[in-house]
JSON list of C-alpha atoms in Angstrom, two decimals:
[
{"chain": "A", "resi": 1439, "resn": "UNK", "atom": "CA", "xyz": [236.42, 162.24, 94.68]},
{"chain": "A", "resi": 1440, "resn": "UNK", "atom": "CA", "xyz": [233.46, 163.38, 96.66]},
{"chain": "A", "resi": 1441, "resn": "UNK", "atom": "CA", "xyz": [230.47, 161.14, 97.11]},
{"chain": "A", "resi": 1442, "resn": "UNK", "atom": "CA", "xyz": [227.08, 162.03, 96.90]},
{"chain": "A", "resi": 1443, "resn": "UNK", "atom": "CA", "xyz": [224.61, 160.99, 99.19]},
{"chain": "A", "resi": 1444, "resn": "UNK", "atom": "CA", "xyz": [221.00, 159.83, 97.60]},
{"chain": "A", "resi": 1445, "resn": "UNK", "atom": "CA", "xyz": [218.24, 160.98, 99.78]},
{"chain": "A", "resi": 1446, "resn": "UNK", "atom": "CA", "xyz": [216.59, 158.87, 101.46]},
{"chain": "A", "resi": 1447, "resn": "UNK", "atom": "CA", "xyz": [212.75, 157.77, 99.88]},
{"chain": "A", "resi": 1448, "resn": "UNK", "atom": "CA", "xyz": [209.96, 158.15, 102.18]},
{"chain": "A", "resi": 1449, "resn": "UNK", "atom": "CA", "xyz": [208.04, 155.04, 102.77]},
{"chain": "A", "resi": 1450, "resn": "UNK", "atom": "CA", "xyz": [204.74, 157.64, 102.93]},
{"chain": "A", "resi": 1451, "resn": "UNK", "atom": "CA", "xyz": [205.89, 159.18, 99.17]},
{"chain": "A", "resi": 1452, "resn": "UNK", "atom": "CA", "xyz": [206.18, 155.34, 98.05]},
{"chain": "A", "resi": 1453, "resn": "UNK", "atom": "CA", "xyz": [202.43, 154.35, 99.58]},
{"chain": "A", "resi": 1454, "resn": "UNK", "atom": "CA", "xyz": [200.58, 157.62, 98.16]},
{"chain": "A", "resi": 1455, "resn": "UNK", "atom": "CA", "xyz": [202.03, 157.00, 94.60]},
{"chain": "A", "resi": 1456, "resn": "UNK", "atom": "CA", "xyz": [200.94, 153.33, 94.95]},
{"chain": "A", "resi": 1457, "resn": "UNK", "atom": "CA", "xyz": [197.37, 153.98, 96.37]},
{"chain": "A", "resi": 1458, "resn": "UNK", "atom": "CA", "xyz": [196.86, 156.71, 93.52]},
{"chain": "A", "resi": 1459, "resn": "UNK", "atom": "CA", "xyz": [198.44, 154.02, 90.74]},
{"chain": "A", "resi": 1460, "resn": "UNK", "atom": "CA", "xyz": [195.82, 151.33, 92.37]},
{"chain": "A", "resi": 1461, "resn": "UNK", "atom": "CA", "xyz": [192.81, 153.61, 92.17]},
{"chain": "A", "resi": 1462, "resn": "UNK", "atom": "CA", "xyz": [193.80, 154.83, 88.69]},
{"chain": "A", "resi": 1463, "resn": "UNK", "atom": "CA", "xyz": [193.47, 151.03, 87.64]},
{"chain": "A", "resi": 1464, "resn": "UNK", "atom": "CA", "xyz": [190.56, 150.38, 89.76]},
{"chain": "A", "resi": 1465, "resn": "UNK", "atom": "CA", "xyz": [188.80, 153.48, 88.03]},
{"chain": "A", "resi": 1466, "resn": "UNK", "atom": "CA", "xyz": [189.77, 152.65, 84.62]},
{"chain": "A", "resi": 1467, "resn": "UNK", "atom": "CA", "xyz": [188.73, 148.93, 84.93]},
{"chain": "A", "resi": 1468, "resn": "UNK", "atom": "CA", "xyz": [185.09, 149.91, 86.14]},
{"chain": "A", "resi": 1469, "resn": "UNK", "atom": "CA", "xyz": [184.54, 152.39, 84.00]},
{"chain": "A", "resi": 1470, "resn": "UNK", "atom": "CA", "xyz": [185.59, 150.66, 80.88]},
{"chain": "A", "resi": 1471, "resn": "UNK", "atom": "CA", "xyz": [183.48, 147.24, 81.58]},
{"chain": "A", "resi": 1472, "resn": "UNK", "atom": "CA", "xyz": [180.23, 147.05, 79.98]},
{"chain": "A", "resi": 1473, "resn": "UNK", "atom": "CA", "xyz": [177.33, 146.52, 81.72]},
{"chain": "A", "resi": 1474, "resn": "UNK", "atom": "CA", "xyz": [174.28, 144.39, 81.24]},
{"chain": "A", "resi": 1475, "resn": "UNK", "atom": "CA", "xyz": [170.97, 146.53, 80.88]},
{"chain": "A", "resi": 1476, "resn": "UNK", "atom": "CA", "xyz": [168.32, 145.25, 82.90]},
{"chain": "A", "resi": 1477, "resn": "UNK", "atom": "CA", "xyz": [165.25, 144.02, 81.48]},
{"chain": "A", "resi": 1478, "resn": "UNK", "atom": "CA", "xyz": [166.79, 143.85, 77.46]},
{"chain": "A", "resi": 1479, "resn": "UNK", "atom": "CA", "xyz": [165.70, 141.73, 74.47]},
{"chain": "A", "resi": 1480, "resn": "UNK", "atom": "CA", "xyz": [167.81, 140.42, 72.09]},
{"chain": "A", "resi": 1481, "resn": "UNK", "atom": "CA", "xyz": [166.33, 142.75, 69.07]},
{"chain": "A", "resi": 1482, "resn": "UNK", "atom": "CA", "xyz": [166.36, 141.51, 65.51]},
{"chain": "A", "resi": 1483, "resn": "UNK", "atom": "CA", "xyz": [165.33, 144.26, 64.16]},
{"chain": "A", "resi": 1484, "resn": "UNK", "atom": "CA", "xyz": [166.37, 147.95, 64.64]},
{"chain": "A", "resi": 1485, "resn": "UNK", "atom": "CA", "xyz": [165.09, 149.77, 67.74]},
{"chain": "A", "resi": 1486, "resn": "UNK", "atom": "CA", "xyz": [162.34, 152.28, 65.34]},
{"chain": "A", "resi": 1487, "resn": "UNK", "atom": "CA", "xyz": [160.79, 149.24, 64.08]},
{"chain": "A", "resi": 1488, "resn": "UNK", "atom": "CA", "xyz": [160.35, 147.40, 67.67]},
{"chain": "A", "resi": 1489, "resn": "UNK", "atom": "CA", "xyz": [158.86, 151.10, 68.63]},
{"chain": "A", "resi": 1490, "resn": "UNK", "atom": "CA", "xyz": [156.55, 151.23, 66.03]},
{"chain": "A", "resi": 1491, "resn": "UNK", "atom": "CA", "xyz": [155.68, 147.73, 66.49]},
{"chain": "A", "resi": 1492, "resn": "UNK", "atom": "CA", "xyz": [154.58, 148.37, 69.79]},
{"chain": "A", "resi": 1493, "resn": "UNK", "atom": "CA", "xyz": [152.70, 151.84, 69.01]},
{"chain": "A", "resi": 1494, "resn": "UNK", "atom": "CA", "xyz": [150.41, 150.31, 66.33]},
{"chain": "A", "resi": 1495, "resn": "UNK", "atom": "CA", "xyz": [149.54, 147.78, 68.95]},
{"chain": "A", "resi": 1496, "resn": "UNK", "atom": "CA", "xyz": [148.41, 150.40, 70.97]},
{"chain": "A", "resi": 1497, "resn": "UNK", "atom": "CA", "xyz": [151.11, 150.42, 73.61]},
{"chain": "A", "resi": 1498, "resn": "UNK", "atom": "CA", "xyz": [152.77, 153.38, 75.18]},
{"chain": "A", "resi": 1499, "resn": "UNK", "atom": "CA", "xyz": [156.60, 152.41, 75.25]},
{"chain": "A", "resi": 1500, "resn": "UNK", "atom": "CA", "xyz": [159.56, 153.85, 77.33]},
{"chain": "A", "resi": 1501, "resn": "UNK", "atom": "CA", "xyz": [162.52, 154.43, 75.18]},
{"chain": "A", "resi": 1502, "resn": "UNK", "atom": "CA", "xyz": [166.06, 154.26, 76.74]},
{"chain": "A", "resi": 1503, "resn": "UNK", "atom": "CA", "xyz": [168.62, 155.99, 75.32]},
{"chain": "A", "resi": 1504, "resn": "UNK", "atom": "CA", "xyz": [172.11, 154.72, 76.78]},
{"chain": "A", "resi": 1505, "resn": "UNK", "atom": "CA", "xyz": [175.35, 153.83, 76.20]},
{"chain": "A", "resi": 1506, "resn": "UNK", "atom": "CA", "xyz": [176.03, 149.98, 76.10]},
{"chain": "A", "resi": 1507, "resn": "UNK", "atom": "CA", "xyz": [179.83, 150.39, 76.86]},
{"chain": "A", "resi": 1508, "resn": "UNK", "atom": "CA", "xyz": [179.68, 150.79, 80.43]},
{"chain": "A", "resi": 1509, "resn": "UNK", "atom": "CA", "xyz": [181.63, 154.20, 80.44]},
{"chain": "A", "resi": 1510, "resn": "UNK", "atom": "CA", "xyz": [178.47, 156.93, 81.31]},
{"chain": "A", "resi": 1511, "resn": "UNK", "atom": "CA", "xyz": [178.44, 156.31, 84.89]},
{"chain": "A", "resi": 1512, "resn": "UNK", "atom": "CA", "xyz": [175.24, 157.92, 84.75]},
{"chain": "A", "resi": 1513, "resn": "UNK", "atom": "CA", "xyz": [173.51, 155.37, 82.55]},
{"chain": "A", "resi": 1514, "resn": "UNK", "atom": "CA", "xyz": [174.64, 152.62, 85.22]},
{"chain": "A", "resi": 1515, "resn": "UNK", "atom": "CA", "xyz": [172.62, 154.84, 87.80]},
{"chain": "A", "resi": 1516, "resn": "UNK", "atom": "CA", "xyz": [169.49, 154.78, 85.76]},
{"chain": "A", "resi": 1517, "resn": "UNK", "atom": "CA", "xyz": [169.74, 150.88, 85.12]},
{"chain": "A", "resi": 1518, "resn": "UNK", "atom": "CA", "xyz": [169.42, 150.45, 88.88]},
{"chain": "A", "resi": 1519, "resn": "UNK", "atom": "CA", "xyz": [166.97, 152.82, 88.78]},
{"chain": "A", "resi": 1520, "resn": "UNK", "atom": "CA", "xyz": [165.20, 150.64, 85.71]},
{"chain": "A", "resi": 1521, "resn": "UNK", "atom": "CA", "xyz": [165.97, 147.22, 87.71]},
{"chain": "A", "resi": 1522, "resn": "UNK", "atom": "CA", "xyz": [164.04, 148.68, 91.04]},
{"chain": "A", "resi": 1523, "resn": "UNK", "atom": "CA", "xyz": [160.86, 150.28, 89.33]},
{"chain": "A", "resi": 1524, "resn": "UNK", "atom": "CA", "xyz": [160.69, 148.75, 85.85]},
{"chain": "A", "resi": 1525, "resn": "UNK", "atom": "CA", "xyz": [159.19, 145.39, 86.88]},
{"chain": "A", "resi": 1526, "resn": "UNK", "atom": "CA", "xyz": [156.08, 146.47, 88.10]},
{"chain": "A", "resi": 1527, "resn": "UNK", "atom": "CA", "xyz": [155.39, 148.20, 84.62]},
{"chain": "A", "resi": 1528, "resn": "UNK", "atom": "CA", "xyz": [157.08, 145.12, 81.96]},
{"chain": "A", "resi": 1529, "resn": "UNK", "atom": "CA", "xyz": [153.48, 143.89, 80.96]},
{"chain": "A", "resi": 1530, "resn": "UNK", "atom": "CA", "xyz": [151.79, 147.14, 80.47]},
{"chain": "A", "resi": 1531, "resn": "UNK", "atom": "CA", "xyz": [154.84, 149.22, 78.96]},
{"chain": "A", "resi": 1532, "resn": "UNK", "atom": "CA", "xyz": [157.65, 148.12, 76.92]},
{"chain": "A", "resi": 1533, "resn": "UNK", "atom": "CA", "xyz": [161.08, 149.05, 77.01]},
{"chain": "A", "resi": 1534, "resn": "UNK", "atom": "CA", "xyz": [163.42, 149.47, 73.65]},
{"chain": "A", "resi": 1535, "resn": "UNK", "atom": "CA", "xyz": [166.44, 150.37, 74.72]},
{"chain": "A", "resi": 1536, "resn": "UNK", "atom": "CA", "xyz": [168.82, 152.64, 71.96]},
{"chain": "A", "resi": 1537, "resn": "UNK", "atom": "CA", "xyz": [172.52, 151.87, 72.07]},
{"chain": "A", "resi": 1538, "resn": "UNK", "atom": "CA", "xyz": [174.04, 156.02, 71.90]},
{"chain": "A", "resi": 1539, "resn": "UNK", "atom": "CA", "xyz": [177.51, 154.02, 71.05]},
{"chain": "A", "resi": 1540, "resn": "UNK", "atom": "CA", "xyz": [175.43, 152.79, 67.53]},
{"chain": "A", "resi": 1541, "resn": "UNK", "atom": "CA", "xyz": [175.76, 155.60, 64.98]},
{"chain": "A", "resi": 1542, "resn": "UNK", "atom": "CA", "xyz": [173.18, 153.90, 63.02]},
{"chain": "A", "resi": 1543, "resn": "UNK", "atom": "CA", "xyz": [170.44, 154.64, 65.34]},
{"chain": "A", "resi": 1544, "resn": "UNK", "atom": "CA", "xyz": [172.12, 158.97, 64.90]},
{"chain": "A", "resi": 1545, "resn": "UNK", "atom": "CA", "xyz": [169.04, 159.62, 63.17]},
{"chain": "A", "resi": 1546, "resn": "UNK", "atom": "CA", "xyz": [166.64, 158.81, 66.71]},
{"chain": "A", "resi": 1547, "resn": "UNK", "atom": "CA", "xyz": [169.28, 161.06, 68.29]},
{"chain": "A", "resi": 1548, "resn": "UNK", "atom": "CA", "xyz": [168.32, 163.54, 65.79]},
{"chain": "A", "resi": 1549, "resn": "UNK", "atom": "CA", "xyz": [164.61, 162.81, 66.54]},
{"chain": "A", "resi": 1550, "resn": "UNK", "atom": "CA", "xyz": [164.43, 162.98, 70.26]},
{"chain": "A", "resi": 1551, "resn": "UNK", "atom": "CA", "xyz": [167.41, 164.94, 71.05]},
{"chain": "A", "resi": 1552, "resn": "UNK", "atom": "CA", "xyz": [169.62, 162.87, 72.00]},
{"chain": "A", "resi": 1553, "resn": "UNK", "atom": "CA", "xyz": [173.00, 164.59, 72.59]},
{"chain": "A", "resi": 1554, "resn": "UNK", "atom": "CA", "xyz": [174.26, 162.44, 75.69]},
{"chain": "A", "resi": 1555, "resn": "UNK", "atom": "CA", "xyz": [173.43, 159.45, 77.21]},
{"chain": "A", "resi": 1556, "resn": "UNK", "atom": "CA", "xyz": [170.79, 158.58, 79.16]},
{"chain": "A", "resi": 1557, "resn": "UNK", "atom": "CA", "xyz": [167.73, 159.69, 78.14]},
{"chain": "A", "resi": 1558, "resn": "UNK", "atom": "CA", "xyz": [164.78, 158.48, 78.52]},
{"chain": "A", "resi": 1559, "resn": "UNK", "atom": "CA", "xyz": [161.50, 158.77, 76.31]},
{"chain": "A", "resi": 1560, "resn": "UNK", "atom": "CA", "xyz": [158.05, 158.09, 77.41]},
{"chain": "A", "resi": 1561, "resn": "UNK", "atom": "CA", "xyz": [155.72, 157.69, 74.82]},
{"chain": "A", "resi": 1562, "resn": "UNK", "atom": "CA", "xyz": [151.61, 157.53, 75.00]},
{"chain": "A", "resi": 1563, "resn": "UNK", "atom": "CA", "xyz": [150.26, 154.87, 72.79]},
{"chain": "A", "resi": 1564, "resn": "UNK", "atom": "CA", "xyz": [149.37, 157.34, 70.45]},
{"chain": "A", "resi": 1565, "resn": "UNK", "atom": "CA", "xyz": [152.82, 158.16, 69.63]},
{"chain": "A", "resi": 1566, "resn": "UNK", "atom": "CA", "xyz": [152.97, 161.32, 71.56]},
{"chain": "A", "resi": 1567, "resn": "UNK", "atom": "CA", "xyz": [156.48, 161.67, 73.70]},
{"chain": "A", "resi": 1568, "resn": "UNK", "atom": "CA", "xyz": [154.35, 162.73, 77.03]},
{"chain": "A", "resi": 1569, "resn": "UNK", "atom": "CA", "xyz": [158.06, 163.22, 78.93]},
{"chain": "A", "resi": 1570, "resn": "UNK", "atom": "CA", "xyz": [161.36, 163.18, 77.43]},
{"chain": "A", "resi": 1571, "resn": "UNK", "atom": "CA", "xyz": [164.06, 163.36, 80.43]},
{"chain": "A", "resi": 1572, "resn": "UNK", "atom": "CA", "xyz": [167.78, 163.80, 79.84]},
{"chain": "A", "resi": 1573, "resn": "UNK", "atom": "CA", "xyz": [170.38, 162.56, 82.37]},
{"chain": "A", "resi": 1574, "resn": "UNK", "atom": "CA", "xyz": [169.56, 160.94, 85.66]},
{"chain": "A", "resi": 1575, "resn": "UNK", "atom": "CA", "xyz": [166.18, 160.03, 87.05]},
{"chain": "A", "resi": 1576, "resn": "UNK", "atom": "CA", "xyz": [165.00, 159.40, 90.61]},
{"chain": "A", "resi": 1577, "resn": "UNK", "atom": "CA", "xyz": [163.21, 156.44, 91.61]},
{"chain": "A", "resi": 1578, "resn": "UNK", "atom": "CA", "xyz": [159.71, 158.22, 92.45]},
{"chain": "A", "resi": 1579, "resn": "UNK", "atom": "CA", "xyz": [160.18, 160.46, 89.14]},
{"chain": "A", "resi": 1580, "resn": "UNK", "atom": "CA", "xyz": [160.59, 157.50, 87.29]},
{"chain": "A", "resi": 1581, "resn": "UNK", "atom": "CA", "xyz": [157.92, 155.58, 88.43]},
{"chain": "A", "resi": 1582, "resn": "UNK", "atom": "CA", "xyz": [155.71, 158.71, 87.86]},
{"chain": "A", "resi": 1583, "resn": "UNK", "atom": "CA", "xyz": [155.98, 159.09, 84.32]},
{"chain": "A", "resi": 1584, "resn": "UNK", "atom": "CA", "xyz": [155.61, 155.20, 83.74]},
{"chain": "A", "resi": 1585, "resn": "UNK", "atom": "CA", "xyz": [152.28, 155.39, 85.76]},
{"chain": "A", "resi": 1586, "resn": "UNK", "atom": "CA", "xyz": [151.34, 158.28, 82.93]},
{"chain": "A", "resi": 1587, "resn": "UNK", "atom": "CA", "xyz": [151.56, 156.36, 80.31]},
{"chain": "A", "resi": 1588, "resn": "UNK", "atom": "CA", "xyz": [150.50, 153.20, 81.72]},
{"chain": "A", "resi": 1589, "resn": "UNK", "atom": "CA", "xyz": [147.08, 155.27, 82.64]},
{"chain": "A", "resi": 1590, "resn": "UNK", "atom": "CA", "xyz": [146.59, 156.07, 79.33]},
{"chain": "A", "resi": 1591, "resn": "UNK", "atom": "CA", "xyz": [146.72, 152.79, 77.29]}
]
């Protein structure tokens, strides 16, 4: 009876597979973790009424459209963005953030159209969206259209 003769495994073959199974893992685990949005409320009530709120006190308000569960990689970015420029704007313009992963708030999708998160809204205090901005912002754009609004309280 003849034997047969396993090949041998290669130690490199072993340490790709186990670097690709570690990043898989590594991937998955960051991209399923929420995240905590900068500069949010607890809100009672639901995000049109905090809007309106603010709009009949004469406020312009920044709306953010984004996805609490920590999967858009792209609504992390902005929340940076958000935690770097945002501050010097929290007592002139307010923020209501708009969970996309709520399909009770489909009908503000609807109204600004919202198709994926993030998007962000800025609103004069007249109620007028001035700049409606889907996806990713830069820093300098961002600050930009806060300034606008600000400006015209």
């Amino acid at each position: 009876m003849a034997q047969s003769k396993k090949a041998p495994v290669r130690l490199e073959l072993i340490l790709i597979v186990a670097i690709v199974a570690v990043s898989a893992i590594l991937i998955s685990v960051g991209l399923n973790k929420s995240h905590t949005l900068p500069f949010s409320e607890a809100q009672a009530t639901r995000p049109e009424e905090v809007i309106t709120g603010y709009l009949l006190a004469g406020k312009p308000v920044l709306i953010m459209f984004t996805s609490y569960s920590g999967s858009c990689v792209a609504c992390r970015q902005m929340d940076e963005v958000v935690r770097q420029v945002y501050p010097d704007f929290k007592d002139t313009v307010p923020l209501v953030y708009v969970d996309t992963d709520n399909k009770s708030n489909s009908h503000l999708f609807d109204l600004f159209g919202v198709v994926l998160p993030p998007v962000q809204v800025f609103l004069s205090a007249g109620g007028t969206a001035k700049e409606t901005v889907f996806g990713y912002m830069l820093p300098s754009e961002f600050r930009a259209n806060l300034e606008a609004i600000a400006r015209e309280q």
